[in-house]
Tab-separated table of C-alpha atoms in Angstrom:
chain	number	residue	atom	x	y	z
C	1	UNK	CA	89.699	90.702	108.785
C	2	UNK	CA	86.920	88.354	107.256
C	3	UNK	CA	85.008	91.519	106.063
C	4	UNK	CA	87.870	92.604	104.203
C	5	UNK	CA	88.584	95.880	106.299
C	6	UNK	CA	91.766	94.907	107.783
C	7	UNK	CA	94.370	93.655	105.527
C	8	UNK	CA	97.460	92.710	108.163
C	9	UNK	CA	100.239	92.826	105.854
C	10	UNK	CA	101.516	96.270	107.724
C	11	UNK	CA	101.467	95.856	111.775
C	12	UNK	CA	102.766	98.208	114.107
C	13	UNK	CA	104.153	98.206	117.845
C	14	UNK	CA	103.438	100.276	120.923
C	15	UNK	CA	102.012	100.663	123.898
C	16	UNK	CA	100.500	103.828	126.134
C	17	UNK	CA	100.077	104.628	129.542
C	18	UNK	CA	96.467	104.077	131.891
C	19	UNK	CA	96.983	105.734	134.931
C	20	UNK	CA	95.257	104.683	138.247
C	21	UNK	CA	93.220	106.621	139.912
C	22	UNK	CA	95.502	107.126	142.821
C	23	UNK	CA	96.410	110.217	144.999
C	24	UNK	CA	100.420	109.649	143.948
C	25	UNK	CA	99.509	110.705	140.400
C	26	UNK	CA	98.041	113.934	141.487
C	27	UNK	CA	101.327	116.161	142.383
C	28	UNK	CA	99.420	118.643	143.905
C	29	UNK	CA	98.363	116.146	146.402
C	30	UNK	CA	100.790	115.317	149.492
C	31	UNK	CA	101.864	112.212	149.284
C	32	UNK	CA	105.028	110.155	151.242
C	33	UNK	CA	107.541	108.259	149.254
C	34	UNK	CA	105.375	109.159	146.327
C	35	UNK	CA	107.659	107.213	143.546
C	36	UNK	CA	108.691	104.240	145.693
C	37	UNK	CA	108.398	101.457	143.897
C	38	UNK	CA	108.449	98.570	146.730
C	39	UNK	CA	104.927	100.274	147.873
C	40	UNK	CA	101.710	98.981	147.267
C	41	UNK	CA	99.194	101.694	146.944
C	42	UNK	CA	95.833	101.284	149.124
C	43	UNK	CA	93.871	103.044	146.683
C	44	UNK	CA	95.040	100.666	144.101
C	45	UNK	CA	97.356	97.834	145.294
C	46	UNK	CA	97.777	96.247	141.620
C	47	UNK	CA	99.054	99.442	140.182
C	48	UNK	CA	102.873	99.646	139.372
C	49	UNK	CA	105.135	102.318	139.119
C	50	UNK	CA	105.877	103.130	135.414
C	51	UNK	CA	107.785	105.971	133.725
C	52	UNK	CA	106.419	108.247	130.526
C	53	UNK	CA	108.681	110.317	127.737
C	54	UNK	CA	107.732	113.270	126.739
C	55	UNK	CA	109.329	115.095	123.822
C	56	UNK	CA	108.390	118.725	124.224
C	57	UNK	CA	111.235	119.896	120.992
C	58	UNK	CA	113.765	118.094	119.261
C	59	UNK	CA	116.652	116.447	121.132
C	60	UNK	CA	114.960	117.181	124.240
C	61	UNK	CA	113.190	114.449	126.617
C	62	UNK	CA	111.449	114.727	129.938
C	63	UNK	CA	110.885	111.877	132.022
C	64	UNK	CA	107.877	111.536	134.412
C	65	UNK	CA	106.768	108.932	136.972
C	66	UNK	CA	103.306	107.553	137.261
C	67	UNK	CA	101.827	104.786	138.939
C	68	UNK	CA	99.048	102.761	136.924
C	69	UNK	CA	99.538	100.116	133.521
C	70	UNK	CA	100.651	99.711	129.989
C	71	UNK	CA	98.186	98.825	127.147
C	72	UNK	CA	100.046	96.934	124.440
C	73	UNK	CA	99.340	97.025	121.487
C	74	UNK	CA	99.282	95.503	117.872
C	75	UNK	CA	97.722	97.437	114.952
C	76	UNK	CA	97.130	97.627	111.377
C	77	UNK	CA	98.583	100.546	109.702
C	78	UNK	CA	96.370	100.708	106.814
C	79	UNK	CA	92.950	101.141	108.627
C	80	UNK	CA	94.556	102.164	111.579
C	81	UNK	CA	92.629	99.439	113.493
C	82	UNK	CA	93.743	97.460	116.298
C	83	UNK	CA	94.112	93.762	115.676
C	84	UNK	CA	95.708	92.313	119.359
C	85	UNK	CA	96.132	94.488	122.626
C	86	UNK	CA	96.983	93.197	126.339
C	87	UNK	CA	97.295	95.304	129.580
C	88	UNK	CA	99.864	94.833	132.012
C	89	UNK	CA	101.135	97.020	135.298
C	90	UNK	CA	103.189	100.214	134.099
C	91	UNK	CA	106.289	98.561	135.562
C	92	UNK	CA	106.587	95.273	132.568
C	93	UNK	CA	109.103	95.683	130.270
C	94	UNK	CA	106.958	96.759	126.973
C	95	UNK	CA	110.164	95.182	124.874
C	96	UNK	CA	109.585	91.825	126.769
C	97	UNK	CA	105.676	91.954	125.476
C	98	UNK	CA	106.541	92.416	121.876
C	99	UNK	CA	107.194	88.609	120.394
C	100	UNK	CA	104.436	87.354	122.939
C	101	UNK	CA	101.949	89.711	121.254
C	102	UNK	CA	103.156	89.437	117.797
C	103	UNK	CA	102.919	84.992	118.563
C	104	UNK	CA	99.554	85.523	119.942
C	105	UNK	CA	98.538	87.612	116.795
C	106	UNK	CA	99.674	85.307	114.272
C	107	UNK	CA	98.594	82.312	116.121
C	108	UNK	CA	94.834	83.551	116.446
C	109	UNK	CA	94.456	85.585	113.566
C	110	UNK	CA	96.688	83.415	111.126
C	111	UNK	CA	98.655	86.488	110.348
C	112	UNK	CA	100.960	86.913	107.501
C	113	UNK	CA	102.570	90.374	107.341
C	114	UNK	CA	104.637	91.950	105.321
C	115	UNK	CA	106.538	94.107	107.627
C	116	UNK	CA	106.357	95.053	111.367
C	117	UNK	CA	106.633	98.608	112.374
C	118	UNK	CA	108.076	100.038	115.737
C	119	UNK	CA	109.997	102.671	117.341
C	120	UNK	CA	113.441	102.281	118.599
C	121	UNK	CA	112.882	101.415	122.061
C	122	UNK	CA	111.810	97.378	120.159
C	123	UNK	CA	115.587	97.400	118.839
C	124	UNK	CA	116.580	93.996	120.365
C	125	UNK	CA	117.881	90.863	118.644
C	126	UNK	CA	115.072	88.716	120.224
C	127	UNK	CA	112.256	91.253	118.894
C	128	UNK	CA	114.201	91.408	115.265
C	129	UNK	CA	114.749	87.497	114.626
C	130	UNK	CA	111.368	86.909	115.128
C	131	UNK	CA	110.327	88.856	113.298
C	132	UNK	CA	112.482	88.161	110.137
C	133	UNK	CA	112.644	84.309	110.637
C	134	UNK	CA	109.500	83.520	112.430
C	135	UNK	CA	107.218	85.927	110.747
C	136	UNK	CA	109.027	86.083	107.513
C	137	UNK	CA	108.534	89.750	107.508
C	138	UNK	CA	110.357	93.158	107.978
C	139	UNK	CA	110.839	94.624	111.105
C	140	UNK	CA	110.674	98.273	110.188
C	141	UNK	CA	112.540	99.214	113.854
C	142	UNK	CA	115.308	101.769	113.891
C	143	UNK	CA	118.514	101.705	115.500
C	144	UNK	CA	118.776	102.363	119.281
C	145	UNK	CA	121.670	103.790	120.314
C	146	UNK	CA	122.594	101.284	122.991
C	147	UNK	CA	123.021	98.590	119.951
C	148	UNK	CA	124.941	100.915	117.877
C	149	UNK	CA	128.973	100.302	118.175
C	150	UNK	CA	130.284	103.669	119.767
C	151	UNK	CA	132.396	105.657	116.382
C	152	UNK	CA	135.539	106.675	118.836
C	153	UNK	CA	137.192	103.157	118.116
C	154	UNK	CA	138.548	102.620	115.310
C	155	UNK	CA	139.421	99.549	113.000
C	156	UNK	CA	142.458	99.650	110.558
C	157	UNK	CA	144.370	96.882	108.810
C	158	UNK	CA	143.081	94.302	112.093
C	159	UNK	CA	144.233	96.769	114.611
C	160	UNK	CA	141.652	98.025	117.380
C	161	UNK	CA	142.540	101.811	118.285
C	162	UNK	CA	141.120	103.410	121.581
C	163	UNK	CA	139.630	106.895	121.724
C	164	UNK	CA	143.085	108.087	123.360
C	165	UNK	CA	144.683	106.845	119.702
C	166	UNK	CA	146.571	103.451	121.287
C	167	UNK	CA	146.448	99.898	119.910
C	168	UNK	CA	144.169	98.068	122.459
C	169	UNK	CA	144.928	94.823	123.917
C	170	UNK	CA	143.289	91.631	122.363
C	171	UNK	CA	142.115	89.416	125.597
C	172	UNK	CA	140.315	86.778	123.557
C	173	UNK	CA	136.976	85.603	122.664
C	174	UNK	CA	133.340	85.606	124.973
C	175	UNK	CA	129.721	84.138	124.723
C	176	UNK	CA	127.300	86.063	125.596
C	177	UNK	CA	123.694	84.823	125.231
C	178	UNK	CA	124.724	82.944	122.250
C	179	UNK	CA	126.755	85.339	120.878
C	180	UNK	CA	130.497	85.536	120.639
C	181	UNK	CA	132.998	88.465	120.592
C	182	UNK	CA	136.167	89.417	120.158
C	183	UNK	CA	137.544	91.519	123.514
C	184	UNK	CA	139.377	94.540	123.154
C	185	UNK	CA	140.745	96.509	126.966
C	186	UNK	CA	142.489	99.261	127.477
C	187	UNK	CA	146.178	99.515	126.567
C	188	UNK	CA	147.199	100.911	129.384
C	189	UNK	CA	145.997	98.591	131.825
C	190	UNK	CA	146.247	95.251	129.956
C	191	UNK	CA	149.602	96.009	127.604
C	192	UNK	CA	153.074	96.541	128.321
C	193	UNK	CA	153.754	98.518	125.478
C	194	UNK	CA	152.250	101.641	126.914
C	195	UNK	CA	152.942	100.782	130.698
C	196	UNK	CA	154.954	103.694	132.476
C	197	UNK	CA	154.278	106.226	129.583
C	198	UNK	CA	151.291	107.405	130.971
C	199	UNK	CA	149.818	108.300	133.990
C	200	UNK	CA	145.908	108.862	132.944
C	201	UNK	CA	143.909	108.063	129.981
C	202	UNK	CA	144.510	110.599	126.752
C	203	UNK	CA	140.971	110.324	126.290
C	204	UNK	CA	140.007	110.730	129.443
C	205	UNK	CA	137.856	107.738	129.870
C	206	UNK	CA	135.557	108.063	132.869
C	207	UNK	CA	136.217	104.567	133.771
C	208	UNK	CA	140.184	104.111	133.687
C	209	UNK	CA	140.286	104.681	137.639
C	210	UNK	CA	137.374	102.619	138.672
C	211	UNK	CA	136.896	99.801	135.550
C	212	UNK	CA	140.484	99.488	134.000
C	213	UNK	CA	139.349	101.851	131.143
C	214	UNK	CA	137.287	101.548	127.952
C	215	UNK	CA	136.292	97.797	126.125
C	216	UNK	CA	135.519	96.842	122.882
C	217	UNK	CA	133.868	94.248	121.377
C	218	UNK	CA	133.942	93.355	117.479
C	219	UNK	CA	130.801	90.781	117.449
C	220	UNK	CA	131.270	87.603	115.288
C	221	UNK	CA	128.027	86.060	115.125
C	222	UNK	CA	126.444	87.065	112.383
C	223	UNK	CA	122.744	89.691	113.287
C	224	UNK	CA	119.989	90.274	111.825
C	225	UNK	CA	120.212	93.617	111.892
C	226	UNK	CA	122.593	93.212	108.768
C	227	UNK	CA	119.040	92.272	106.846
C	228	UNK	CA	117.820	95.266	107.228
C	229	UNK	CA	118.186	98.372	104.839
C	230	UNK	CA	118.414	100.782	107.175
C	231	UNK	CA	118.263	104.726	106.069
C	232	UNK	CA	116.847	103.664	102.689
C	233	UNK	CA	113.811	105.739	100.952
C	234	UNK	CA	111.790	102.643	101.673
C	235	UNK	CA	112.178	102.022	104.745
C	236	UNK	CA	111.733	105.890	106.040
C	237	UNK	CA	108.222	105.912	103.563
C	238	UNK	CA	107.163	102.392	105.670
C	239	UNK	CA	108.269	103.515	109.212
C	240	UNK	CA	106.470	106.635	108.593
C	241	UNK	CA	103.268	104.447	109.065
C	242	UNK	CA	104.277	103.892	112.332
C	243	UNK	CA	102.163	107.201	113.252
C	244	UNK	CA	98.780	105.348	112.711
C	245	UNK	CA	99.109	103.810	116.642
C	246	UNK	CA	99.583	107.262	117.704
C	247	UNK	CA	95.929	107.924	116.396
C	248	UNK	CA	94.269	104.718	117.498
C	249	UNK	CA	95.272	105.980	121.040
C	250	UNK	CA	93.966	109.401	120.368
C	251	UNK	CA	90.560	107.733	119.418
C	252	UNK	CA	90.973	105.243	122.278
C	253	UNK	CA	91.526	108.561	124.735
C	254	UNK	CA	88.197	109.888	122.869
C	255	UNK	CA	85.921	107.112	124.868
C	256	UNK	CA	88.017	107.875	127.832
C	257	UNK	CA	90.684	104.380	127.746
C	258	UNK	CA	93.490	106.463	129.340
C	259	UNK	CA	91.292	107.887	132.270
C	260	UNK	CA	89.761	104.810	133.907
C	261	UNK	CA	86.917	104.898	136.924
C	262	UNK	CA	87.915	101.254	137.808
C	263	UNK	CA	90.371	99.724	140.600
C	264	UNK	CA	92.599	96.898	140.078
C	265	UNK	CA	94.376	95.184	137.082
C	266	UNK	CA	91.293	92.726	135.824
C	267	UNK	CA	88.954	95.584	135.862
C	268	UNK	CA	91.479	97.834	134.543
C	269	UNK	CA	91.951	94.845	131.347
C	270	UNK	CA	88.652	94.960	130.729
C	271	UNK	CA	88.008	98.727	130.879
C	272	UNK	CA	90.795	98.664	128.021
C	273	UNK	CA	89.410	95.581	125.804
C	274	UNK	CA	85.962	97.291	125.882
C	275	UNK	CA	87.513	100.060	124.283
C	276	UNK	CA	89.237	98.685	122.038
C	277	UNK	CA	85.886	96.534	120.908
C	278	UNK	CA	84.035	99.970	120.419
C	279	UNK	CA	86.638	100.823	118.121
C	280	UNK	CA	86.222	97.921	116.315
C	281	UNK	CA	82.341	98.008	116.263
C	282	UNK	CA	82.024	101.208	115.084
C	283	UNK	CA	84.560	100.224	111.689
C	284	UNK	CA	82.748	97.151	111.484
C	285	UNK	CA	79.254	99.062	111.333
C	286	UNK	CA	80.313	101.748	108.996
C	287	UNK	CA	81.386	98.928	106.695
C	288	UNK	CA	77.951	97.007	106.814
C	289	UNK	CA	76.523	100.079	105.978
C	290	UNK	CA	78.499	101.349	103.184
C	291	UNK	CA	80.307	104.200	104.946
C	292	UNK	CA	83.937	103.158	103.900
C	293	UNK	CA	85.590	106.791	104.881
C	294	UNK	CA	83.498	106.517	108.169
C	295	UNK	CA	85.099	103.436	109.916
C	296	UNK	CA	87.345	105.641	112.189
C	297	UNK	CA	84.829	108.293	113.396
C	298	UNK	CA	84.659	106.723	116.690
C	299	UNK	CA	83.579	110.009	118.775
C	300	UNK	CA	81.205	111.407	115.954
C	301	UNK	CA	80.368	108.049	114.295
C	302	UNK	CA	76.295	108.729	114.704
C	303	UNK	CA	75.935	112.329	114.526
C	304	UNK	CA	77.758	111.929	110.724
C	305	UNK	CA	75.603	109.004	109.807
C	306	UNK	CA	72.222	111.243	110.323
């Protein structure tokens, strides 16, 4: 940042998977309760069990198991450099390692960004509030779909109507983490207006046997997320940058990050910092020397400078 290559006012979230060099990651290889996660692997007792997404065509995902770490990380979109990273076993919570690597950032670097970039899976209010009120910046994070208010309820002149079409019952107010709410249940269970008219749900609701039907919530606290201009032109064109972090890992997979030859999780950190200090040295060389379209060429860095 001193030398002027790495601005910081557009950062970006994400982490990818290191996998350990353990027979439970090779399928071909016989293995017993290969995805337990209570076991601790001989070959590689630090290693945690961690799951990868794969999206081979649109609206399609495939889940897969592997047992190794996470390397978080927090970049600048502009160079596409990294500025923070930390590794951690594949089975930590890469949403709970967001604000402690964005504090970390800011407090070492003295950071000032304009906005923070990352995918939807960093949709929570802790993740969001710190970054608008701590950070003074824009989280550039679309909407997950767990935080989105299901569209089968419906709100009209203060009356709450369930997927089957009936008024729901009011049954007060609840706190939740500092949040309050306004409860709605299901009719059929909590009102006498509808009691004897029906003998399931119209809507079928797969929970009216076992849970006493649907629930709604109408949130009165105030969230951030009504800060953010979602499905604007802007911030589409600024999310778009997110796609830089997918090519630091590329480059980071170039000098072999990804595929470790080391055991345990302090050789496994280092393994990863190393990398991500090559990276760094060879944009910080290119600069020195005047080769400002060269400070990515990580693999090919010295053949293109002869």
């Amino acid at each position: 940042m001193e030398e002027g290559v790495i601005l910081g006012k557009h950062l970006a979230l994400d982490s990818c998977s290191i996998k350990a060099n353990v027979k439970e990651n090779n399928l071909k290889a016989s293995a017993q309760n290969r995805f337990d996660k209570t076991r601790q692997l001989p070959g590689d007792p630090d290693a945690r069990l961690g799951v990868l997404l794969h999206y081979p065509q649109a609206f399609q995902t495939k889940i897969a198991w592997f047992w190794g770490y996470r390397n978080h990380i927090l970049n600048d979109v502009v160079s596409e450099l990294p500025l923070h990273e930390k590794t951690l076993p594949a089975n930590h919570d890469e949403k709970k390692q967001a604000v402690p690597l964005l504090r970390e950032a800011r407090e070492s670097l003295a950071l000032s960004p304009e906005c923070v970039i990352g995918d939807a899976n960093y949709d929570t209010e802790e993740i969001l509030s710190y970054i608008f009120f701590e950070m003074k910046a824009e989280p550039v994070i679309p909407r997950n779909r767990r935080s989105t208010p299901p569209t089968s309820f419906t709100i009209k002149k203060g009356i709450v109507t369930c997927p089957g079409l009936l008024e729901m019952r009011r049954r007060g107010k609840m706190t939740v983490k500092g949040r309050t709410y306004i409860q709605y249940a299901c009719p059929l269970h909590w009102s006498k207006k509808y009691r004897g008219q029906y003998l399931h749900c119209p809507a079928a609701h797969p929970k009216f046997f076992n849970q006493k039907g649907c629930n709604y919530l109408i949130r009165l606290t105030p969230t951030v997320r009504d800060q953010i201009a979602y499905g604007t032109r802007r911030f589409k064109l600024v999310y778009n940058q997110r796609t830089s972090v997918e090519r630091i890992f590329s480059r980071l997979l170039a000098i072999s990050m990804q595929r470790p030859t080391v055991i345990g999780l302090a050789a496994t950190k280092n393994h990863c910092t190393i990398a991500h200090v090559t990276v760094l040295l060879v944009a910080l060389t290119a600069h020195r020397l005047g080769y400002e379209d060269k400070i990515r060429y990580v693999k090919s860095f010295l053949p293109n400078l002869a």
